mmCIF file of C-alpha atoms in Angstrom:
data_model
loop_
_atom_site.group_PDB
_atom_site.id
_atom_site.type_symbol
_atom_site.label_atom_id
_atom_site.label_comp_id
_atom_site.label_asym_id
_atom_site.label_seq_id
_atom_site.Cartn_x
_atom_site.Cartn_y
_atom_site.Cartn_z
ATOM 1 C CA MET O 10 54.484 139.567 76.632
ATOM 2 C CA PRO O 11 50.801 139.972 75.666
ATOM 3 C CA LEU O 12 48.566 140.017 78.740
ATOM 4 C CA PRO O 13 44.963 138.803 78.720
ATOM 5 C CA SER O 14 43.571 142.004 80.172
ATOM 6 C CA ARG O 15 44.127 145.756 80.116
ATOM 7 C CA LEU O 16 43.446 145.836 83.852
ATOM 8 C CA ILE O 17 46.241 143.339 84.489
ATOM 9 C CA GLU O 18 48.491 145.199 82.055
ATOM 10 C CA LYS O 19 48.015 148.417 84.042
ATOM 11 C CA ALA O 20 48.595 146.714 87.398
ATOM 12 C CA VAL O 21 51.777 145.070 86.043
ATOM 13 C CA ASP O 22 52.950 148.447 84.711
ATOM 14 C CA ALA O 23 52.278 149.954 88.148
ATOM 15 C CA PHE O 24 54.459 147.365 89.911
ATOM 16 C CA THR O 25 57.303 147.781 87.406
ATOM 17 C CA THR O 26 57.602 151.452 88.414
ATOM 18 C CA LEU O 27 59.018 150.180 91.727
ATOM 19 C CA PRO O 28 62.780 149.578 92.024
ATOM 20 C CA GLY O 29 63.966 146.006 91.457
ATOM 21 C CA ILE O 30 60.624 144.746 90.132
ATOM 22 C CA GLY O 31 60.665 143.598 86.509
ATOM 23 C CA ARG O 32 57.751 142.521 84.341
ATOM 24 C CA LYS O 33 57.907 138.878 85.350
ATOM 25 C CA SER O 34 57.990 139.642 89.092
ATOM 26 C CA ALA O 35 55.244 142.230 88.617
ATOM 27 C CA LEU O 36 53.007 139.660 86.942
ATOM 28 C CA ARG O 37 53.670 137.216 89.767
ATOM 29 C CA LEU O 38 52.643 139.848 92.325
ATOM 30 C CA VAL O 39 49.497 140.741 90.368
ATOM 31 C CA LEU O 40 48.439 137.105 90.042
ATOM 32 C CA HIS O 41 49.094 136.689 93.754
ATOM 33 C CA LEU O 42 46.718 139.585 94.506
ATOM 34 C CA LEU O 43 44.111 137.981 92.250
ATOM 35 C CA LYS O 44 44.317 134.753 94.245
ATOM 36 C CA GLN O 45 43.585 136.628 97.506
ATOM 37 C CA GLU O 46 40.316 138.177 98.611
ATOM 38 C CA LYS O 47 39.417 141.596 97.236
ATOM 39 C CA SER O 48 39.720 142.961 100.769
ATOM 40 C CA HIS O 49 43.432 142.072 100.777
ATOM 41 C CA THR O 50 44.123 144.325 97.784
ATOM 42 C CA GLN O 51 41.984 147.042 99.359
ATOM 43 C CA GLN O 52 43.927 146.887 102.631
ATOM 44 C CA PHE O 53 47.217 146.801 100.742
ATOM 45 C CA ALA O 54 46.326 149.874 98.658
ATOM 46 C CA GLN O 55 44.909 151.706 101.680
ATOM 47 C CA ALA O 56 48.065 151.163 103.746
ATOM 48 C CA LEU O 57 50.134 152.760 100.973
ATOM 49 C CA LEU O 58 47.693 155.647 100.479
ATOM 50 C CA ASP O 59 47.483 156.356 104.227
ATOM 51 C CA MET O 60 51.258 156.268 104.483
ATOM 52 C CA ARG O 61 51.873 158.554 101.495
ATOM 53 C CA GLU O 62 49.155 160.970 102.576
ATOM 54 C CA GLY O 63 49.891 161.064 106.296
ATOM 55 C CA ILE O 64 53.665 160.927 106.548
ATOM 56 C CA LEU O 65 55.439 164.059 107.751
ATOM 57 C CA GLU O 66 59.039 165.175 107.922
ATOM 58 C CA CYS O 67 60.208 165.953 111.469
ATOM 59 C CA ARG O 68 60.686 169.717 111.665
ATOM 60 C CA ILE O 69 63.753 169.289 113.855
ATOM 61 C CA CYS O 70 65.799 166.489 112.282
ATOM 62 C CA HIS O 71 63.969 165.777 108.965
ATOM 63 C CA ASN O 72 63.389 162.134 109.906
ATOM 64 C CA LEU O 73 60.138 160.607 108.629
ATOM 65 C CA SER O 74 57.413 160.893 111.225
ATOM 66 C CA ASP O 75 53.683 160.531 111.917
ATOM 67 C CA THR O 76 53.821 163.723 113.985
ATOM 68 C CA PRO O 77 55.394 167.178 113.418
ATOM 69 C CA GLU O 78 58.304 166.141 115.655
ATOM 70 C CA CYS O 79 59.573 162.571 115.331
ATOM 71 C CA ALA O 80 59.704 159.819 117.924
ATOM 72 C CA ILE O 81 63.463 160.284 118.396
ATOM 73 C CA CYS O 82 63.378 164.090 118.797
ATOM 74 C CA THR O 83 60.571 163.821 121.357
ATOM 75 C CA ASP O 84 62.175 160.947 123.306
ATOM 76 C CA LEU O 85 63.358 162.556 126.566
ATOM 77 C CA ARG O 86 65.598 159.587 127.384
ATOM 78 C CA ARG O 87 67.894 160.350 124.436
ATOM 79 C CA ASP O 88 71.122 162.322 124.756
ATOM 80 C CA ARG O 89 70.571 165.843 123.419
ATOM 81 C CA SER O 90 74.288 166.739 123.580
ATOM 82 C CA VAL O 91 75.212 164.731 120.498
ATOM 83 C CA VAL O 92 73.837 164.806 116.945
ATOM 84 C CA CYS O 93 74.555 162.165 114.331
ATOM 85 C CA VAL O 94 74.414 163.530 110.777
ATOM 86 C CA VAL O 95 73.184 161.040 108.158
ATOM 87 C CA GLU O 96 72.514 161.212 104.459
ATOM 88 C CA ASN O 97 69.016 159.743 104.513
ATOM 89 C CA VAL O 98 66.386 157.993 106.604
ATOM 90 C CA ARG O 99 67.614 154.536 105.571
ATOM 91 C CA ASP O 100 71.004 155.270 107.124
ATOM 92 C CA LEU O 101 69.305 156.582 110.274
ATOM 93 C CA MET O 102 67.315 153.343 110.508
ATOM 94 C CA ALA O 103 70.465 151.275 109.952
ATOM 95 C CA ILE O 104 72.192 153.023 112.888
ATOM 96 C CA GLU O 105 69.084 152.676 115.089
ATOM 97 C CA ASP O 106 69.117 148.959 114.327
ATOM 98 C CA THR O 107 72.540 148.627 115.950
ATOM 99 C CA SER O 108 71.132 149.865 119.336
ATOM 100 C CA GLN O 109 74.573 151.417 119.945
ATOM 101 C CA TYR O 110 73.602 155.056 119.707
ATOM 102 C CA ARG O 111 71.243 157.014 121.966
ATOM 103 C CA GLY O 112 71.789 160.593 120.757
ATOM 104 C CA MET O 113 69.897 162.710 118.258
ATOM 105 C CA TYR O 114 70.021 162.737 114.450
ATOM 106 C CA HIS O 115 70.013 165.156 111.568
ATOM 107 C CA VAL O 116 68.994 163.881 108.128
ATOM 108 C CA LEU O 117 70.673 165.845 105.316
ATOM 109 C CA GLY O 118 68.397 164.484 102.591
ATOM 110 C CA GLY O 119 71.363 163.679 100.325
ATOM 111 C CA ILE O 120 75.021 164.527 99.931
ATOM 112 C CA ILE O 121 76.816 167.196 97.952
ATOM 113 C CA SER O 122 77.226 165.885 94.416
ATOM 114 C CA PRO O 123 78.238 168.319 91.678
ATOM 115 C CA MET O 124 77.793 165.489 89.153
ATOM 116 C CA GLU O 125 74.104 165.225 90.032
ATOM 117 C CA GLY O 126 73.734 168.965 90.510
ATOM 118 C CA ILE O 127 73.175 168.659 94.272
ATOM 119 C CA GLY O 128 74.712 171.590 96.147
ATOM 120 C CA PRO O 129 74.708 172.527 99.874
ATOM 121 C CA ALA O 130 71.536 174.601 99.395
ATOM 122 C CA ASP O 131 69.627 171.479 98.323
ATOM 123 C CA LEU O 132 70.373 169.754 101.638
ATOM 124 C CA HIS O 133 69.212 170.350 105.234
ATOM 125 C CA ILE O 134 72.500 172.030 106.145
ATOM 126 C CA ASP O 135 71.181 175.465 107.164
ATOM 127 C CA SER O 136 68.705 173.872 109.563
ATOM 128 C CA LEU O 137 71.557 171.816 111.072
ATOM 129 C CA VAL O 138 73.710 174.900 111.656
ATOM 130 C CA GLN O 139 70.758 176.827 113.136
ATOM 131 C CA ARG O 140 69.987 173.891 115.369
ATOM 132 C CA LEU O 141 73.582 173.664 116.598
ATOM 133 C CA GLU O 142 73.754 177.430 117.175
ATOM 134 C CA ALA O 143 70.487 177.417 119.127
ATOM 135 C CA ALA O 144 71.740 174.591 121.353
ATOM 136 C CA ALA O 145 75.326 175.881 121.547
ATOM 137 C CA GLY O 146 75.547 175.485 125.322
ATOM 138 C CA GLU O 147 74.353 171.907 125.662
ATOM 139 C CA MET O 148 75.651 170.566 122.309
ATOM 140 C CA LYS O 149 78.934 168.688 122.741
ATOM 141 C CA GLU O 150 79.536 166.647 119.638
ATOM 142 C CA VAL O 151 78.448 166.134 116.044
ATOM 143 C CA ILE O 152 79.073 162.673 114.552
ATOM 144 C CA MET O 153 79.390 162.418 110.780
ATOM 145 C CA ALA O 154 77.839 159.098 109.732
ATOM 146 C CA ILE O 155 78.216 159.686 106.013
ATOM 147 C CA SER O 156 79.173 156.931 103.564
ATOM 148 C CA PRO O 157 82.932 157.169 102.842
ATOM 149 C CA THR O 158 82.652 157.978 99.158
ATOM 150 C CA ILE O 159 84.128 161.000 97.372
ATOM 151 C CA GLU O 160 80.790 162.853 97.590
ATOM 152 C CA GLY O 161 80.499 161.860 101.255
ATOM 153 C CA GLU O 162 83.993 163.205 102.038
ATOM 154 C CA THR O 163 83.157 166.449 100.233
ATOM 155 C CA THR O 164 80.003 166.828 102.307
ATOM 156 C CA VAL O 165 81.831 166.127 105.576
ATOM 157 C CA PHE O 166 84.513 168.680 104.623
ATOM 158 C CA TYR O 167 81.883 171.304 103.816
ATOM 159 C CA LEU O 168 80.061 170.657 107.091
ATOM 160 C CA SER O 169 83.296 170.759 109.113
ATOM 161 C CA LYS O 170 83.861 174.354 107.951
ATOM 162 C CA LYS O 171 80.456 175.284 109.364
ATOM 163 C CA ILE O 172 80.553 173.274 112.592
ATOM 164 C CA ILE O 173 84.115 173.612 113.921
ATOM 165 C CA PRO O 174 83.782 177.439 114.316
ATOM 166 C CA LEU O 175 80.833 176.805 116.655
ATOM 167 C CA GLY O 176 83.207 175.167 119.141
ATOM 168 C CA ILE O 177 81.435 171.802 118.921
ATOM 169 C CA SER O 178 83.679 168.756 118.554
ATOM 170 C CA LEU O 179 83.276 166.843 115.327
ATOM 171 C CA SER O 180 83.821 163.129 114.792
ATOM 172 C CA ALA O 181 83.334 160.647 111.989
ATOM 173 C CA ILE O 182 82.252 157.022 112.324
ATOM 174 C CA ALA O 183 85.233 154.653 112.418
ATOM 175 C CA ARG O 184 86.439 153.220 109.158
ATOM 176 C CA GLY O 185 85.135 149.775 109.869
ATOM 177 C CA VAL O 186 82.845 150.625 107.010
ATOM 178 C CA SER O 187 84.711 149.641 103.848
ATOM 179 C CA PHE O 188 85.767 152.421 101.492
ATOM 180 C CA GLY O 189 83.245 153.030 98.790
ATOM 181 C CA GLY O 190 80.767 150.876 100.718
ATOM 182 C CA GLU O 191 77.174 151.821 101.384
ATOM 183 C CA LEU O 192 76.225 152.338 105.025
ATOM 184 C CA GLU O 193 72.852 150.722 104.493
ATOM 185 C CA TYR O 194 74.339 147.329 103.571
ATOM 186 C CA THR O 195 76.926 147.176 106.356
ATOM 187 C CA ASP O 196 76.253 144.462 108.913
ATOM 188 C CA GLU O 197 74.931 145.618 112.282
ATOM 189 C CA LEU O 198 78.059 144.637 114.250
ATOM 190 C CA THR O 199 80.479 146.579 112.044
ATOM 191 C CA LEU O 200 78.184 149.576 111.859
ATOM 192 C CA GLY O 201 77.577 149.544 115.628
ATOM 193 C CA ARG O 202 81.337 149.383 116.365
ATOM 194 C CA SER O 203 82.008 152.157 113.893
ATOM 195 C CA ILE O 204 79.731 154.408 115.945
ATOM 196 C CA ILE O 205 81.401 153.460 119.246
ATOM 197 C CA ALA O 206 84.964 153.770 117.901
ATOM 198 C CA ARG O 207 84.307 157.029 116.141
ATOM 199 C CA ILE O 208 87.378 159.212 115.690
ATOM 200 C CA PRO O 209 87.795 163.001 116.073
ATOM 201 C CA TYR O 210 87.522 164.729 112.723
ATOM 202 C CA LYS O 211 90.845 166.149 111.519
ATOM 203 C CA GLU O 212 90.936 168.969 109.031
ATOM 204 C CA THR O 213 93.061 168.062 106.020
ATOM 205 C CA MET D 4 63.823 146.679 113.118
ATOM 206 C CA PRO D 5 62.090 149.665 114.754
ATOM 207 C CA LEU D 6 60.555 152.003 112.182
ATOM 208 C CA PRO D 7 60.118 155.738 112.758
ATOM 209 C CA SER D 8 56.416 155.724 112.003
ATOM 210 C CA ARG D 9 53.319 153.553 112.386
ATOM 211 C CA LEU D 10 52.265 154.571 108.871
ATOM 212 C CA ILE D 11 55.531 153.274 107.436
ATOM 213 C CA GLU D 12 55.276 150.165 109.597
ATOM 214 C CA LYS D 13 51.855 149.392 108.124
ATOM 215 C CA ALA D 14 52.978 150.038 104.546
ATOM 216 C CA VAL D 15 56.025 147.775 105.057
ATOM 217 C CA ASP D 16 53.769 145.088 106.536
ATOM 218 C CA ALA D 17 51.490 145.420 103.495
ATOM 219 C CA PHE D 18 54.373 144.838 101.062
ATOM 220 C CA THR D 19 55.674 141.845 103.008
ATOM 221 C CA THR D 20 52.342 140.069 102.412
ATOM 222 C CA LEU D 21 53.439 139.781 98.759
ATOM 223 C CA PRO D 22 55.490 136.743 97.682
ATOM 224 C CA GLY D 23 59.267 137.199 97.576
ATOM 225 C CA ILE D 24 59.244 140.564 99.360
ATOM 226 C CA GLY D 25 60.974 140.590 102.747
ATOM 227 C CA ARG D 26 61.135 143.397 105.290
ATOM 228 C CA LYS D 27 64.234 145.008 103.835
ATOM 229 C CA SER D 28 62.880 145.050 100.265
ATOM 230 C CA ALA D 29 59.517 146.281 101.556
ATOM 231 C CA LEU D 30 61.180 149.205 103.326
ATOM 232 C CA ARG D 31 63.093 150.036 100.155
ATOM 233 C CA LEU D 32 59.831 150.090 98.161
ATOM 234 C CA VAL D 33 58.085 152.249 100.778
ATOM 235 C CA LEU D 34 60.952 154.758 100.870
ATOM 236 C CA HIS D 35 60.886 154.812 97.072
ATOM 237 C CA LEU D 36 57.172 155.718 97.140
ATOM 238 C CA LEU D 37 57.932 158.483 99.637
ATOM 239 C CA LYS D 38 60.507 159.968 97.274
ATOM 240 C CA GLN D 39 57.930 160.154 94.452
ATOM 241 C CA GLU D 40 54.980 162.526 94.172
ATOM 242 C CA LYS D 41 51.817 161.645 96.077
ATOM 243 C CA SER D 42 50.072 161.195 92.744
ATOM 244 C CA HIS D 43 52.409 158.281 91.937
ATOM 245 C CA THR D 44 51.260 156.316 94.990
ATOM 246 C CA GLN D 45 47.639 157.199 94.180
ATOM 247 C CA GLN D 46 47.987 155.930 90.607
ATOM 248 C CA PHE D 47 49.793 152.820 91.813
ATOM 249 C CA ALA D 48 47.090 152.010 94.370
ATOM 250 C CA GLN D 49 44.291 152.803 91.920
ATOM 251 C CA ALA D 50 45.711 150.482 89.242
ATOM 252 C CA LEU D 51 45.685 147.620 91.747
ATOM 253 C CA LEU D 52 42.186 148.441 93.028
ATOM 254 C CA ASP D 53 40.762 148.759 89.502
ATOM 255 C CA MET D 54 42.367 145.468 88.538
ATOM 256 C CA ARG D 55 41.167 143.573 91.588
ATOM 257 C CA GLU D 56 37.667 145.016 91.358
ATOM 258 C CA GLY D 57 37.183 144.765 87.603
ATOM 259 C CA ILE D 58 38.843 141.518 86.627
ATOM 260 C CA LEU D 59 36.585 138.676 85.500
ATOM 261 C CA GLU D 60 37.076 135.003 84.788
ATOM 262 C CA CYS D 61 36.208 134.046 81.204
ATOM 263 C CA ARG D 62 33.003 131.972 81.382
ATOM 264 C CA ILE D 63 34.259 129.682 78.609
ATOM 265 C CA CYS D 64 37.908 128.925 79.425
ATOM 266 C CA HIS D 65 38.395 130.499 82.926
ATOM 267 C CA ASN D 66 41.218 132.722 81.676
ATOM 268 C CA LEU D 67 41.441 136.142 83.340
ATOM 269 C CA SER D 68 39.566 138.740 81.341
ATOM 270 C CA ASP D 69 38.188 142.296 81.327
ATOM 271 C CA THR D 70 35.010 140.991 79.668
ATOM 272 C CA PRO D 71 32.719 138.003 80.354
ATOM 273 C CA GLU D 72 34.429 136.130 77.491
ATOM 274 C CA CYS D 73 38.191 136.550 77.157
ATOM 275 C CA ALA D 74 40.212 137.962 74.269
ATOM 276 C CA ILE D 75 41.263 134.473 73.166
ATOM 277 C CA CYS D 76 37.772 132.890 73.243
ATOM 278 C CA THR D 77 36.335 135.806 71.231
ATOM 279 C CA ASP D 78 39.189 135.888 68.690
ATOM 280 C CA LEU D 79 37.638 134.496 65.476
ATOM 281 C CA ARG D 80 41.055 133.914 63.900
ATOM 282 C CA ARG D 81 41.904 131.212 66.425
ATOM 283 C CA ASP D 82 41.453 127.497 65.758
ATOM 284 C CA ARG D 83 38.350 126.276 67.590
ATOM 285 C CA SER D 84 39.067 122.590 66.853
ATOM 286 C CA VAL D 85 41.821 122.303 69.441
ATOM 287 C CA VAL D 86 41.865 123.069 73.173
ATOM 288 C CA CYS D 87 45.001 123.309 75.256
ATOM 289 C CA VAL D 88 44.423 122.434 78.916
ATOM 290 C CA VAL D 89 46.614 124.316 81.393
ATOM 291 C CA GLU D 90 46.899 124.422 85.149
ATOM 292 C CA ASN D 91 46.743 128.184 85.567
ATOM 293 C CA VAL D 92 46.777 131.537 83.804
ATOM 294 C CA ARG D 93 50.552 131.869 84.166
ATOM 295 C CA ASP D 94 51.029 128.712 82.104
ATOM 296 C CA LEU D 95 48.544 129.993 79.507
ATOM 297 C CA MET D 96 50.542 133.218 79.250
ATOM 298 C CA ALA D 97 53.805 131.285 78.962
ATOM 299 C CA ILE D 98 52.409 129.316 75.987
ATOM 300 C CA GLU D 99 50.996 132.468 74.374
ATOM 301 C CA ASP D 100 54.466 134.007 74.658
ATOM 302 C CA THR D 101 55.891 131.291 72.395
ATOM 303 C CA SER D 102 53.555 132.391 69.515
ATOM 304 C CA GLN D 103 53.487 128.716 68.465
ATOM 305 C CA TYR D 104 49.897 127.933 69.331
ATOM 306 C CA ARG D 105 46.738 129.416 67.790
ATOM 307 C CA GLY D 106 44.038 127.219 69.297
ATOM 308 C CA MET D 107 41.836 127.661 72.349
ATOM 309 C CA TYR D 108 42.591 127.107 76.050
ATOM 310 C CA HIS D 109 40.998 125.707 79.161
ATOM 311 C CA VAL D 110 42.354 126.779 82.562
ATOM 312 C CA LEU D 111 41.864 124.104 85.217
ATOM 313 C CA GLY D 112 42.636 126.386 88.133
ATOM 314 C CA GLY D 113 45.051 123.866 89.682
ATOM 315 C CA ILE D 114 45.919 120.195 89.495
ATOM 316 C CA ILE D 115 44.676 117.189 91.405
ATOM 317 C CA SER D 116 46.698 117.010 94.612
ATOM 318 C CA PRO D 117 45.505 114.721 97.400
ATOM 319 C CA MET D 118 48.319 116.090 99.595
ATOM 320 C CA GLU D 119 46.820 119.581 99.405
ATOM 321 C CA GLY D 120 43.242 118.311 99.465
ATOM 322 C CA ILE D 121 42.553 119.350 95.861
ATOM 323 C CA GLY D 122 40.243 116.907 94.105
ATOM 324 C CA PRO D 123 38.687 116.913 90.594
ATOM 325 C CA ALA D 124 35.600 118.757 91.909
ATOM 326 C CA ASP D 125 37.787 121.723 92.926
ATOM 327 C CA LEU D 126 38.985 122.190 89.341
ATOM 328 C CA HIS D 127 37.272 123.371 86.134
ATOM 329 C CA ILE D 128 36.983 119.817 84.833
ATOM 330 C CA ASP D 129 33.182 119.580 84.507
ATOM 331 C CA SER D 130 33.104 122.752 82.432
ATOM 332 C CA LEU D 131 35.823 121.305 80.172
ATOM 333 C CA VAL D 132 33.891 118.091 79.607
ATOM 334 C CA GLN D 133 30.652 120.026 78.928
ATOM 335 C CA ARG D 134 32.510 122.279 76.539
ATOM 336 C CA LEU D 135 33.968 119.321 74.650
ATOM 337 C CA GLU D 136 30.597 117.552 74.513
ATOM 338 C CA ALA D 137 28.857 120.673 73.223
ATOM 339 C CA ALA D 138 31.448 121.079 70.461
ATOM 340 C CA ALA D 139 31.764 117.350 69.780
ATOM 341 C CA GLY D 140 31.494 117.791 66.014
ATOM 342 C CA GLU D 141 34.120 120.454 65.461
ATOM 343 C CA MET D 142 36.496 119.522 68.297
ATOM 344 C CA LYS D 143 39.441 117.475 67.029
ATOM 345 C CA GLU D 144 42.096 117.521 69.708
ATOM 346 C CA VAL D 145 42.802 118.292 73.343
ATOM 347 C CA ILE D 146 46.412 119.099 74.258
ATOM 348 C CA MET D 147 47.511 118.507 77.829
ATOM 349 C CA ALA D 148 49.997 121.227 78.747
ATOM 350 C CA ILE D 149 50.371 120.202 82.368
ATOM 351 C CA SER D 150 53.686 120.308 84.245
ATOM 352 C CA PRO D 151 55.190 116.778 84.255
ATOM 353 C CA THR D 152 55.074 116.257 88.006
ATOM 354 C CA ILE D 153 53.353 113.397 89.836
ATOM 355 C CA GLU D 154 50.265 115.542 90.474
ATOM 356 C CA GLY D 155 50.306 116.662 86.835
ATOM 357 C CA GLU D 156 50.430 113.070 85.589
ATOM 358 C CA THR D 157 47.556 112.159 87.910
ATOM 359 C CA THR D 158 45.489 115.023 86.527
ATOM 360 C CA VAL D 159 46.250 114.073 82.905
ATOM 361 C CA PHE D 160 45.292 110.471 83.626
ATOM 362 C CA TYR D 161 42.021 111.525 85.240
ATOM 363 C CA LEU D 162 41.191 113.828 82.309
ATOM 364 C CA SER D 163 42.067 111.142 79.752
ATOM 365 C CA LYS D 164 39.346 108.914 81.214
ATOM 366 C CA LYS D 165 36.815 111.670 80.585
ATOM 367 C CA ILE D 166 38.011 112.852 77.171
ATOM 368 C CA ILE D 167 38.951 109.705 75.244
ATOM 369 C CA PRO D 168 35.355 108.316 75.399
ATOM 370 C CA LEU D 169 34.205 111.501 73.585
ATOM 371 C CA GLY D 170 36.179 110.421 70.510
ATOM 372 C CA ILE D 171 38.479 113.430 70.677
ATOM 373 C CA SER D 172 42.178 112.767 70.250
ATOM 374 C CA LEU D 173 44.331 113.609 73.228
ATOM 375 C CA SER D 174 47.947 114.713 73.181
ATOM 376 C CA ALA D 175 50.497 115.932 75.698
ATOM 377 C CA ILE D 176 53.195 118.530 75.119
ATOM 378 C CA ALA D 177 56.531 116.935 74.172
ATOM 379 C CA ARG D 178 58.920 116.091 76.943
ATOM 380 C CA GLY D 179 61.272 118.869 76.079
ATOM 381 C CA VAL D 180 60.102 120.192 79.401
ATOM 382 C CA SER D 181 62.348 118.604 82.005
ATOM 383 C CA PHE D 182 60.776 116.170 84.459
ATOM 384 C CA GLY D 183 59.743 117.882 87.661
ATOM 385 C CA GLY D 184 60.245 121.240 85.956
ATOM 386 C CA GLU D 185 57.782 124.106 86.089
ATOM 387 C CA LEU D 186 56.227 125.142 82.782
ATOM 388 C CA GLU D 187 56.349 128.771 83.740
ATOM 389 C CA TYR D 188 60.171 128.836 83.954
ATOM 390 C CA THR D 189 60.838 126.914 80.742
ATOM 391 C CA ASP D 190 62.501 129.025 78.041
ATOM 392 C CA GLU D 191 60.263 130.046 75.140
ATOM 393 C CA LEU D 192 62.072 127.926 72.520
ATOM 394 C CA THR D 193 61.769 124.681 74.480
ATOM 395 C CA LEU D 194 58.179 125.369 75.436
ATOM 396 C CA GLY D 195 57.252 126.348 71.862
ATOM 397 C CA ARG D 196 58.809 123.152 70.440
ATOM 398 C CA SER D 197 57.106 121.071 73.065
ATOM 399 C CA ILE D 198 53.765 122.330 71.730
ATOM 400 C CA ILE D 199 54.705 121.611 68.082
ATOM 401 C CA ALA D 200 56.195 118.180 68.793
ATOM 402 C CA ARG D 201 53.332 117.092 71.015
ATOM 403 C CA ILE D 202 52.761 113.342 71.119
ATOM 404 C CA PRO D 203 49.515 111.361 71.127
ATOM 405 C CA TYR D 204 48.480 110.430 74.661
ATOM 406 C CA LYS D 205 48.834 106.703 75.348
ATOM 407 C CA GLU D 206 46.814 105.083 78.082
ATOM 408 C CA THR D 207 49.088 103.254 80.501
#
């Protein structure tokens, strides 16, 4: 599709680098920006720049945060005796949305996937173990909220070998989440129940 | 949905100001940006800022352009004896995509719509009439490529009253485009044929 302007061409190319945005959608977004005031585009761009520049990773749980320690880790009303282990921040947000869980989190930053060359050392597993060891007295339970895929099961198995020796009980979210399903797309009710009806982890 | 960060909140809000992007898609785009290098977000934002700041409207046809006169108006290989009148730049691009038309364009910037308070004075109609008058000798035909809606028909009728007295023949794109349909979403073949098989405009 020939575009009337190099400037538009570049802006369209920029939008198509985002997931799920093709050339036609990108053009629609660009023409929308052109219909608005210049200040709208400036505010839009600035919000993204501020976000990308200012965002931090919580040094405790690896959640995204505006501050060195995130809003959940610094919330004194939350239950410090339980940690929910998730693959990524999207899954953390999905569980928060259910309002069924008031403990802490630990974001792994991925799951073990030999196919993609992701091993335990690439994930925030050491920091989880250190965290559990440091809080050995008050820590009662670790909940595995990992998508029930083959890679997810492998990750849970690997983690269980590290966590069970610490004398902390280990559970996994209930299988209300369909097999092979993605946590992120599960409806809030099912996901909330799966946290409540979590089952003790059994070594296989 | 509570977000872990004000910075993310603002970036999500920024994306949701764009058409067709809801909160969930916006969050997905923001998290995608966070997974990329900072330089990616900077380039993305800069492309939009450059585009919004630098883009001009062609002083002849009102197409979008990097220069005071657009790439089509300055292209000497194009046929200056025929002008295709379109509602907006998207429709111009859609016709260019068919590669069936090698004449000039005139972008109205909308269509007459009493419901939305858009009258002839809000559109680039005066500049079209002046342009046709100035080129009275060499101008042979004006093609109306306006979506066949009620507002479109009203606009074509209004324009016909201005153009026919100039002794320039007036045509409308063939009705291969379905009634009530949007030009922009018509497939290239149909739209291309509708330009070739255009029919002389008859006063009703």
